[in-house]
PDB file of C-alpha atoms in Angstrom:
ATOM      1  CA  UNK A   1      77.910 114.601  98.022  1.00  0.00           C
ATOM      2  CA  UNK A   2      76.173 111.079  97.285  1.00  0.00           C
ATOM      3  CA  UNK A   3      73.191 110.155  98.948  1.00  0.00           C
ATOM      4  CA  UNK A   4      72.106 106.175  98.241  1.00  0.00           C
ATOM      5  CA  UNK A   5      68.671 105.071  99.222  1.00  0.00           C
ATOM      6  CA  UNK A   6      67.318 101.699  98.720  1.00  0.00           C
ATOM      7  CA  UNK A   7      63.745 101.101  98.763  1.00  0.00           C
ATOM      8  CA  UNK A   8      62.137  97.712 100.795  1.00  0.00           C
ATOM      9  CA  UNK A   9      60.784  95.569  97.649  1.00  0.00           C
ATOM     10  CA  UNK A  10      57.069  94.474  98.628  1.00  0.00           C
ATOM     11  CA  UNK A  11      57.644  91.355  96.157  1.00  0.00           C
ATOM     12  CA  UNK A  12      60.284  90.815  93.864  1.00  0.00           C
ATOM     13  CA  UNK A  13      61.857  94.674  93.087  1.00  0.00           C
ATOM     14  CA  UNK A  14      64.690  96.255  94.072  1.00  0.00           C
ATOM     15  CA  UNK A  15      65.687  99.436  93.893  1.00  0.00           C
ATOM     16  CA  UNK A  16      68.443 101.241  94.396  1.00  0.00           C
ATOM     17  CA  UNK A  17      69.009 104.851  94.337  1.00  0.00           C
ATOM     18  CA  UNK A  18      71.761 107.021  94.272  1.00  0.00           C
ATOM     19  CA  UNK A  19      72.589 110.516  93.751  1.00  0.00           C
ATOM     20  CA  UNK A  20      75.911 112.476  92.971  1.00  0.00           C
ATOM     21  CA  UNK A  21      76.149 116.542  92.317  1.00  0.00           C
ATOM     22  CA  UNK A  22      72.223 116.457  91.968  1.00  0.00           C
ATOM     23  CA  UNK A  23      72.241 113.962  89.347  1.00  0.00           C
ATOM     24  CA  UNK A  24      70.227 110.631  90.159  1.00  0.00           C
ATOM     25  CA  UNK A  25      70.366 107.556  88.784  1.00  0.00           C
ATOM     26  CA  UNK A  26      67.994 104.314  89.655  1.00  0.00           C
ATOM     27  CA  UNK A  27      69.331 100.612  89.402  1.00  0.00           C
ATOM     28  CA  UNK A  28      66.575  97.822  89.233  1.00  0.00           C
ATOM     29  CA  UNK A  29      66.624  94.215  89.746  1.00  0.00           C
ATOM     30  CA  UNK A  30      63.545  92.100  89.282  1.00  0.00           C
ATOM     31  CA  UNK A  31      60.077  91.940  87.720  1.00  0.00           C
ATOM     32  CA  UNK A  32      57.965  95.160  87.517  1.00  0.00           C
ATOM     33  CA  UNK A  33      54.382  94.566  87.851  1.00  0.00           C
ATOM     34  CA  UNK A  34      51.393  95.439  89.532  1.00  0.00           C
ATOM     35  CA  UNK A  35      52.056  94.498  92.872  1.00  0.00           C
ATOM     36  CA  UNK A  36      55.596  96.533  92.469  1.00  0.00           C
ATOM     37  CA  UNK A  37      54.256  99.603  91.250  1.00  0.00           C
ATOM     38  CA  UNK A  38      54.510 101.405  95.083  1.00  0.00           C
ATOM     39  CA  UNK A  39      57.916 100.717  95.528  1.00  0.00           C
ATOM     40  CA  UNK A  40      59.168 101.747  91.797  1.00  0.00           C
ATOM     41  CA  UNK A  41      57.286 105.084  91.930  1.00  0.00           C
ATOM     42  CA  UNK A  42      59.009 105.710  95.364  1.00  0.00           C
ATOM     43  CA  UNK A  43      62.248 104.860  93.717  1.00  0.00           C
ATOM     44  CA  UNK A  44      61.662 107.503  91.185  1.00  0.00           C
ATOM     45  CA  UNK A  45      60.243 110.058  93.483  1.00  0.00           C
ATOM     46  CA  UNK A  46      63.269 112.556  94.154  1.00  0.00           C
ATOM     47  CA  UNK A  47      61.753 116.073  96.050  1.00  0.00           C
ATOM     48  CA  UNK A  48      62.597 119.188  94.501  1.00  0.00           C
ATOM     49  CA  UNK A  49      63.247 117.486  91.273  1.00  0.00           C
ATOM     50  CA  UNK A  50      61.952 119.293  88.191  1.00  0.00           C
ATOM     51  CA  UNK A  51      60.183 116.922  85.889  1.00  0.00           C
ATOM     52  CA  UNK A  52      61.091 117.508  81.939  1.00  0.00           C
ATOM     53  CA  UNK A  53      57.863 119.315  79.948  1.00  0.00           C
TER      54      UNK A  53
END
């Protein structure tokens, strides 16, 4: 199953998000800066994701 998500850039970030067989994979156009920070860090926010150690 894929599920794609994009997030609503506040300024000049886009994300887009998809996911296939629970692997996920993030695709980024524009500057990263302050101002973007919200929408990048709900880009990478996947629930019930294990984070590496």
């Amino acid at each position: 199953m894929t599920k794609t998500g994009k997030t609503d850039p506040p300024g000049r970030l886009s994300a887009v998000v998809t996911a296939t067989d629970g692997i996920h994979a993030v695709s980024l156009t524009g500057e990263i800066d302050h101002s973007t920070g919200d929408a990048l860090r709900q880009a990478l926010a996947f629930p019930g994701a294990s984070r590496p150690g």
